[in-house]
Structure formats: structure tokens, C-alpha cells
Amino acid sequence: MTILFWVSLVLIVVSMALFVYRLIKGPTAPDRVIALDAMGVTLISVIALLSVLVGTNLYLEIILLLAILSFIGTVAFSKFIEKGEVFDRGDSD
């Protein structure tokens, strides 16, 4: 069972390397945002697998924090791409 966890950890790290390539080489900004979001998800899964391999649940708070930050970052980037600003100042001129 431990071998399965290590193999999946290696495959996830390889996919993270491919996401880094897409983040750097992405032709458009939405491609880069999607790659950044996918990197956040893969980082969460790497930490979860390491938590299982180590046999502790101390990393669960880190996973929760990374999930929240990844979601907020994705929403902020998407809003910036759509409207050109992250915060709406209420100026309706």
C-alpha cells in the first residue's frame, strides 16, 4: 500500500512540473490562471499524501488554508481578467 502512495506522489509531482511549464509558456492569461489553480490543487494533494505517508493529521490545517487561498486567488485573477480590476470601488460614472 505504501508503494501505491509513493507512485501516486511521483505522478502528481510530474503533473505539477507540467503545470509549471503551462504557467510559464501559456499563450493567454486564462491558461496561466488555470495552470496556477491546478498547481494549487496538486500541492494540496501532495500534502495530503505526505500526511498519509507520515501518519499524522497535523497537515490538515495547512491543506485547508491552501484550499482557501487557492480559491480566493483564482476568483481574484478571474475577476481581474474579466473586468480589469479586482475590487469594485462603486464609482458608477
PDB file of N, CA, C and O in Angstrom, residues 20-72:
ATOM      1  N   VAL A  20       3.734  23.813 -14.239  1.00  0.00           N
ATOM      2  CA  VAL A  20       4.698  24.921 -14.220  1.00  0.00           C
ATOM      3  C   VAL A  20       5.070  25.310 -15.653  1.00  0.00           C
ATOM      4  O   VAL A  20       5.176  26.500 -15.975  1.00  0.00           O
ATOM      5  N   TYR A  21       5.247  24.314 -16.512  1.00  0.00           N
ATOM      6  CA  TYR A  21       5.522  24.606 -17.916  1.00  0.00           C
ATOM      7  C   TYR A  21       4.370  25.400 -18.532  1.00  0.00           C
ATOM      8  O   TYR A  21       4.591  26.368 -19.257  1.00  0.00           O
ATOM      9  N   ARG A  22       3.123  24.997 -18.259  1.00  0.00           N
ATOM     10  CA  ARG A  22       1.968  25.706 -18.811  1.00  0.00           C
ATOM     11  C   ARG A  22       1.854  27.104 -18.218  1.00  0.00           C
ATOM     12  O   ARG A  22       1.450  28.045 -18.888  1.00  0.00           O
ATOM     13  N   LEU A  23       2.255  27.256 -16.966  1.00  0.00           N
ATOM     14  CA  LEU A  23       2.215  28.569 -16.329  1.00  0.00           C
ATOM     15  C   LEU A  23       3.205  29.521 -16.989  1.00  0.00           C
ATOM     16  O   LEU A  23       2.896  30.692 -17.204  1.00  0.00           O
ATOM     17  N   ILE A  24       4.370  29.017 -17.323  1.00  0.00           N
ATOM     18  CA  ILE A  24       5.383  29.858 -17.954  1.00  0.00           C
ATOM     19  C   ILE A  24       5.091  30.069 -19.432  1.00  0.00           C
ATOM     20  O   ILE A  24       5.198  31.175 -19.950  1.00  0.00           O
ATOM     21  N   LYS A  25       4.691  29.033 -20.128  1.00  0.00           N
ATOM     22  CA  LYS A  25       4.571  29.062 -21.577  1.00  0.00           C
ATOM     23  C   LYS A  25       3.147  29.335 -22.067  1.00  0.00           C
ATOM     24  O   LYS A  25       2.940  29.465 -23.260  1.00  0.00           O
ATOM     25  N   GLY A  26       2.174  29.438 -21.145  1.00  0.00           N
ATOM     26  CA  GLY A  26       0.777  29.587 -21.536  1.00  0.00           C
ATOM     27  C   GLY A  26       0.557  30.725 -22.505  1.00  0.00           C
ATOM     28  O   GLY A  26       1.039  31.827 -22.300  1.00  0.00           O
ATOM     29  N   PRO A  27      -0.164  30.492 -23.582  1.00  0.00           N
ATOM     30  CA  PRO A  27      -0.316  31.545 -24.581  1.00  0.00           C
ATOM     31  C   PRO A  27      -1.196  32.705 -24.111  1.00  0.00           C
ATOM     32  O   PRO A  27      -0.991  33.835 -24.527  1.00  0.00           O
ATOM     33  N   THR A  28      -2.147  32.445 -23.246  1.00  0.00           N
ATOM     34  CA  THR A  28      -3.031  33.521 -22.785  1.00  0.00           C
ATOM     35  C   THR A  28      -3.068  33.561 -21.261  1.00  0.00           C
ATOM     36  O   THR A  28      -2.645  32.619 -20.579  1.00  0.00           O
ATOM     37  N   ALA A  29      -3.599  34.644 -20.746  1.00  0.00           N
ATOM     38  CA  ALA A  29      -3.701  34.796 -19.292  1.00  0.00           C
ATOM     39  C   ALA A  29      -4.665  33.782 -18.661  1.00  0.00           C
ATOM     40  O   ALA A  29      -4.362  33.261 -17.577  1.00  0.00           O
ATOM     41  N   PRO A  30      -5.804  33.464 -19.267  1.00  0.00           N
ATOM     42  CA  PRO A  30      -6.655  32.432 -18.667  1.00  0.00           C
ATOM     43  C   PRO A  30      -5.975  31.066 -18.563  1.00  0.00           C
ATOM     44  O   PRO A  30      -6.207  30.327 -17.612  1.00  0.00           O
ATOM     45  N   ASP A  31      -5.116  30.733 -19.533  1.00  0.00           N
ATOM     46  CA  ASP A  31      -4.362  29.482 -19.439  1.00  0.00           C
ATOM     47  C   ASP A  31      -3.451  29.488 -18.226  1.00  0.00           C
ATOM     48  O   ASP A  31      -3.308  28.481 -17.528  1.00  0.00           O
ATOM     49  N   ARG A  32      -2.855  30.622 -17.965  1.00  0.00           N
ATOM     50  CA  ARG A  32      -1.965  30.735 -16.802  1.00  0.00           C
ATOM     51  C   ARG A  32      -2.747  30.657 -15.500  1.00  0.00           C
ATOM     52  O   ARG A  32      -2.283  30.074 -14.517  1.00  0.00           O
ATOM     53  N   VAL A  33      -3.931  31.237 -15.465  1.00  0.00           N
ATOM     54  CA  VAL A  33      -4.760  31.171 -14.263  1.00  0.00           C
ATOM     55  C   VAL A  33      -5.194  29.733 -13.994  1.00  0.00           C
ATOM     56  O   VAL A  33      -5.155  29.262 -12.848  1.00  0.00           O
ATOM     57  N   ILE A  34      -5.579  29.025 -15.022  1.00  0.00           N
ATOM     58  CA  ILE A  34      -5.984  27.628 -14.857  1.00  0.00           C
ATOM     59  C   ILE A  34      -4.801  26.780 -14.400  1.00  0.00           C
ATOM     60  O   ILE A  34      -4.940  25.910 -13.531  1.00  0.00           O
ATOM     61  N   ALA A  35      -3.613  27.035 -14.959  1.00  0.00           N
ATOM     62  CA  ALA A  35      -2.423  26.295 -14.530  1.00  0.00           C
ATOM     63  C   ALA A  35      -2.088  26.587 -13.074  1.00  0.00           C
ATOM     64  O   ALA A  35      -1.707  25.688 -12.319  1.00  0.00           O
ATOM     65  N   LEU A  36      -2.242  27.841 -12.665  1.00  0.00           N
ATOM     66  CA  LEU A  36      -1.973  28.199 -11.271  1.00  0.00           C
ATOM     67  C   LEU A  36      -2.973  27.545 -10.331  1.00  0.00           C
ATOM     68  O   LEU A  36      -2.600  27.058  -9.249  1.00  0.00           O
ATOM     69  N   ASP A  37      -4.225  27.489 -10.720  1.00  0.00           N
ATOM     70  CA  ASP A  37      -5.234  26.831  -9.906  1.00  0.00           C
ATOM     71  C   ASP A  37      -4.972  25.325  -9.824  1.00  0.00           C
ATOM     72  O   ASP A  37      -5.091  24.726  -8.753  1.00  0.00           O
ATOM     73  N   ALA A  38      -4.595  24.731 -10.942  1.00  0.00           N
ATOM     74  CA  ALA A  38      -4.280  23.298 -10.937  1.00  0.00           C
ATOM     75  C   ALA A  38      -3.047  23.007 -10.089  1.00  0.00           C
ATOM     76  O   ALA A  38      -2.976  21.971  -9.416  1.00  0.00           O
ATOM     77  N   MET A  39      -2.084  23.924 -10.077  1.00  0.00           N
ATOM     78  CA  MET A  39      -0.922  23.738  -9.208  1.00  0.00           C
ATOM     79  C   MET A  39      -1.322  23.784  -7.744  1.00  0.00           C
ATOM     80  O   MET A  39      -0.771  23.045  -6.920  1.00  0.00           O
ATOM     81  N   GLY A  40      -2.274  24.638  -7.409  1.00  0.00           N
ATOM     82  CA  GLY A  40      -2.768  24.687  -6.034  1.00  0.00           C
ATOM     83  C   GLY A  40      -3.424  23.382  -5.624  1.00  0.00           C
ATOM     84  O   GLY A  40      -3.198  22.868  -4.527  1.00  0.00           O
ATOM     85  N   VAL A  41      -4.208  22.817  -6.526  1.00  0.00           N
ATOM     86  CA  VAL A  41      -4.879  21.541  -6.234  1.00  0.00           C
ATOM     87  C   VAL A  41      -3.861  20.415  -6.092  1.00  0.00           C
ATOM     88  O   VAL A  41      -3.955  19.577  -5.190  1.00  0.00           O
ATOM     89  N   THR A  42      -2.860  20.396  -6.976  1.00  0.00           N
ATOM     90  CA  THR A  42      -1.849  19.341  -6.872  1.00  0.00           C
ATOM     91  C   THR A  42      -0.988  19.504  -5.628  1.00  0.00           C
ATOM     92  O   THR A  42      -0.586  18.512  -5.023  1.00  0.00           O
ATOM     93  N   LEU A  43      -0.727  20.737  -5.225  1.00  0.00           N
ATOM     94  CA  LEU A  43       0.023  20.955  -3.978  1.00  0.00           C
ATOM     95  C   LEU A  43      -0.767  20.453  -2.781  1.00  0.00           C
ATOM     96  O   LEU A  43      -0.203  19.847  -1.858  1.00  0.00           O
ATOM     97  N   ILE A  44      -2.068  20.674  -2.794  1.00  0.00           N
ATOM     98  CA  ILE A  44      -2.920  20.164  -1.723  1.00  0.00           C
ATOM     99  C   ILE A  44      -2.892  18.640  -1.695  1.00  0.00           C
ATOM    100  O   ILE A  44      -2.794  18.026  -0.630  1.00  0.00           O
ATOM    101  N   SER A  45      -2.931  18.026  -2.868  1.00  0.00           N
ATOM    102  CA  SER A  45      -2.905  16.561  -2.897  1.00  0.00           C
ATOM    103  C   SER A  45      -1.547  16.008  -2.483  1.00  0.00           C
ATOM    104  O   SER A  45      -1.474  14.949  -1.849  1.00  0.00           O
ATOM    105  N   VAL A  46      -0.460  16.699  -2.806  1.00  0.00           N
ATOM    106  CA  VAL A  46       0.865  16.262  -2.352  1.00  0.00           C
ATOM    107  C   VAL A  46       0.951  16.310  -0.837  1.00  0.00           C
ATOM    108  O   VAL A  46       1.438  15.371  -0.190  1.00  0.00           O
ATOM    109  N   ILE A  47       0.466  17.378  -0.249  1.00  0.00           N
ATOM    110  CA  ILE A  47       0.497  17.493   1.204  1.00  0.00           C
ATOM    111  C   ILE A  47      -0.397  16.437   1.852  1.00  0.00           C
ATOM    112  O   ILE A  47      -0.046  15.858   2.885  1.00  0.00           O
ATOM    113  N   ALA A  48      -1.538  16.148   1.236  1.00  0.00           N
ATOM    114  CA  ALA A  48      -2.421  15.105   1.784  1.00  0.00           C
ATOM    115  C   ALA A  48      -1.752  13.737   1.721  1.00  0.00           C
ATOM    116  O   ALA A  48      -1.832  12.949   2.683  1.00  0.00           O
ATOM    117  N   LEU A  49      -1.088  13.439   0.611  1.00  0.00           N
ATOM    118  CA  LEU A  49      -0.389  12.152   0.514  1.00  0.00           C
ATOM    119  C   LEU A  49       0.764  12.064   1.502  1.00  0.00           C
ATOM    120  O   LEU A  49       0.993  11.016   2.107  1.00  0.00           O
ATOM    121  N   LEU A  50       1.488  13.155   1.679  1.00  0.00           N
ATOM    122  CA  LEU A  50       2.562  13.145   2.672  1.00  0.00           C
ATOM    123  C   LEU A  50       2.011  12.969   4.077  1.00  0.00           C
ATOM    124  O   LEU A  50       2.630  12.315   4.921  1.00  0.00           O
ATOM    125  N   SER A  51       0.858  13.537   4.336  1.00  0.00           N
ATOM    126  CA  SER A  51       0.220  13.370   5.639  1.00  0.00           C
ATOM    127  C   SER A  51      -0.142  11.910   5.894  1.00  0.00           C
ATOM    128  O   SER A  51       0.022  11.399   7.000  1.00  0.00           O
ATOM    129  N   VAL A  52      -0.628  11.237   4.853  1.00  0.00           N
ATOM    130  CA  VAL A  52      -0.958   9.816   4.998  1.00  0.00           C
ATOM    131  C   VAL A  52       0.308   8.988   5.165  1.00  0.00           C
ATOM    132  O   VAL A  52       0.364   8.070   5.993  1.00  0.00           O
ATOM    133  N   LEU A  53       1.347   9.311   4.400  1.00  0.00           N
ATOM    134  CA  LEU A  53       2.591   8.553   4.490  1.00  0.00           C
ATOM    135  C   LEU A  53       3.275   8.720   5.840  1.00  0.00           C
ATOM    136  O   LEU A  53       3.835   7.770   6.376  1.00  0.00           O
ATOM    137  N   VAL A  54       3.241   9.928   6.385  1.00  0.00           N
ATOM    138  CA  VAL A  54       3.851  10.174   7.688  1.00  0.00           C
ATOM    139  C   VAL A  54       2.983   9.610   8.803  1.00  0.00           C
ATOM    140  O   VAL A  54       3.478   9.202   9.851  1.00  0.00           O
ATOM    141  N   GLY A  55       1.690   9.556   8.570  1.00  0.00           N
ATOM    142  CA  GLY A  55       0.772   9.012   9.556  1.00  0.00           C
ATOM    143  C   GLY A  55       0.326  10.018  10.599  1.00  0.00           C
ATOM    144  O   GLY A  55       0.079   9.667  11.743  1.00  0.00           O
ATOM    145  N   THR A  56       0.214  11.251  10.197  1.00  0.00           N
ATOM    146  CA  THR A  56      -0.223  12.300  11.114  1.00  0.00           C
ATOM    147  C   THR A  56      -1.335  13.119  10.457  1.00  0.00           C
ATOM    148  O   THR A  56      -1.493  13.113   9.246  1.00  0.00           O
ATOM    149  N   ASN A  57      -2.093  13.804  11.263  1.00  0.00           N
ATOM    150  CA  ASN A  57      -3.130  14.682  10.735  1.00  0.00           C
ATOM    151  C   ASN A  57      -2.818  16.146  11.015  1.00  0.00           C
ATOM    152  O   ASN A  57      -3.700  16.992  10.960  1.00  0.00           O
ATOM    153  N   LEU A  58      -1.558  16.442  11.299  1.00  0.00           N
ATOM    154  CA  LEU A  58      -1.169  17.826  11.582  1.00  0.00           C
ATOM    155  C   LEU A  58      -1.159  18.695  10.330  1.00  0.00           C
ATOM    156  O   LEU A  58      -1.208  19.910  10.426  1.00  0.00           O
ATOM    157  N   TYR A  59      -1.110  18.073   9.160  1.00  0.00           N
ATOM    158  CA  TYR A  59      -1.067  18.830   7.917  1.00  0.00           C
ATOM    159  C   TYR A  59      -2.448  19.220   7.409  1.00  0.00           C
ATOM    160  O   TYR A  59      -2.555  19.925   6.410  1.00  0.00           O
ATOM    161  N   LEU A  60      -3.488  18.789   8.069  1.00  0.00           N
ATOM    162  CA  LEU A  60      -4.837  19.058   7.560  1.00  0.00           C
ATOM    163  C   LEU A  60      -5.183  20.543   7.615  1.00  0.00           C
ATOM    164  O   LEU A  60      -5.896  21.049   6.740  1.00  0.00           O
ATOM    165  N   GLU A  61      -4.680  21.251   8.618  1.00  0.00           N
ATOM    166  CA  GLU A  61      -4.922  22.693   8.674  1.00  0.00           C
ATOM    167  C   GLU A  61      -4.217  23.413   7.535  1.00  0.00           C
ATOM    168  O   GLU A  61      -4.738  24.377   6.969  1.00  0.00           O
ATOM    169  N   ILE A  62      -3.030  22.933   7.175  1.00  0.00           N
ATOM    170  CA  ILE A  62      -2.305  23.527   6.056  1.00  0.00           C
ATOM    171  C   ILE A  62      -3.066  23.289   4.757  1.00  0.00           C
ATOM    172  O   ILE A  62      -3.156  24.180   3.909  1.00  0.00           O
ATOM    173  N   ILE A  63      -3.627  22.094   4.612  1.00  0.00           N
ATOM    174  CA  ILE A  63      -4.421  21.787   3.419  1.00  0.00           C
ATOM    175  C   ILE A  63      -5.626  22.711   3.327  1.00  0.00           C
ATOM    176  O   ILE A  63      -5.936  23.249   2.257  1.00  0.00           O
ATOM    177  N   LEU A  64      -6.308  22.920   4.426  1.00  0.00           N
ATOM    178  CA  LEU A  64      -7.476  23.804   4.439  1.00  0.00           C
ATOM    179  C   LEU A  64      -7.087  25.239   4.094  1.00  0.00           C
ATOM    180  O   LEU A  64      -7.759  25.908   3.302  1.00  0.00           O
ATOM    181  N   LEU A  65      -5.992  25.716   4.661  1.00  0.00           N
ATOM    182  CA  LEU A  65      -5.531  27.069   4.378  1.00  0.00           C
ATOM    183  C   LEU A  65      -5.149  27.231   2.913  1.00  0.00           C
ATOM    184  O   LEU A  65      -5.514  28.226   2.275  1.00  0.00           O
ATOM    185  N   LEU A  66      -4.442  26.261   2.358  1.00  0.00           N
ATOM    186  CA  LEU A  66      -4.076  26.332   0.943  1.00  0.00           C
ATOM    187  C   LEU A  66      -5.303  26.278   0.029  1.00  0.00           C
ATOM    188  O   LEU A  66      -5.335  26.954  -1.006  1.00  0.00           O
ATOM    189  N   ALA A  67      -6.295  25.506   0.396  1.00  0.00           N
ATOM    190  CA  ALA A  67      -7.513  25.436  -0.414  1.00  0.00           C
ATOM    191  C   ALA A  67      -8.240  26.788  -0.421  1.00  0.00           C
ATOM    192  O   ALA A  67      -8.699  27.246  -1.476  1.00  0.00           O
ATOM    193  N   ILE A  68      -8.317  27.415   0.729  1.00  0.00           N
ATOM    194  CA  ILE A  68      -8.979  28.725   0.804  1.00  0.00           C
ATOM    195  C   ILE A  68      -8.209  29.763   0.003  1.00  0.00           C
ATOM    196  O   ILE A  68      -8.785  30.541  -0.770  1.00  0.00           O
ATOM    197  N   LEU A  69      -6.874  29.789   0.161  1.00  0.00           N
ATOM    198  CA  LEU A  69      -6.066  30.765  -0.567  1.00  0.00           C
ATOM    199  C   LEU A  69      -6.099  30.520  -2.073  1.00  0.00           C
ATOM    200  O   LEU A  69      -6.125  31.464  -2.864  1.00  0.00           O
ATOM    201  N   SER A  70      -6.116  29.270  -2.476  1.00  0.00           N
ATOM    202  CA  SER A  70      -6.195  28.946  -3.899  1.00  0.00           C
ATOM    203  C   SER A  70      -7.525  29.404  -4.488  1.00  0.00           C
ATOM    204  O   SER A  70      -7.573  29.964  -5.590  1.00  0.00           O
ATOM    205  N   PHE A  71      -8.601  29.203  -3.759  1.00  0.00           N
ATOM    206  CA  PHE A  71      -9.912  29.638  -4.237  1.00  0.00           C
ATOM    207  C   PHE A  71      -9.978  31.160  -4.355  1.00  0.00           C
ATOM    208  O   PHE A  71     -10.427  31.693  -5.375  1.00  0.00           O
ATOM    209  N   ILE A  72      -9.516  31.860  -3.332  1.00  0.00           N
ATOM    210  CA  ILE A  72      -9.553  33.327  -3.360  1.00  0.00           C
ATOM    211  C   ILE A  72      -8.674  33.865  -4.485  1.00  0.00           C
ATOM    212  O   ILE A  72      -9.049  34.807  -5.195  1.00  0.00           O
TER     213      ILE A  72
END
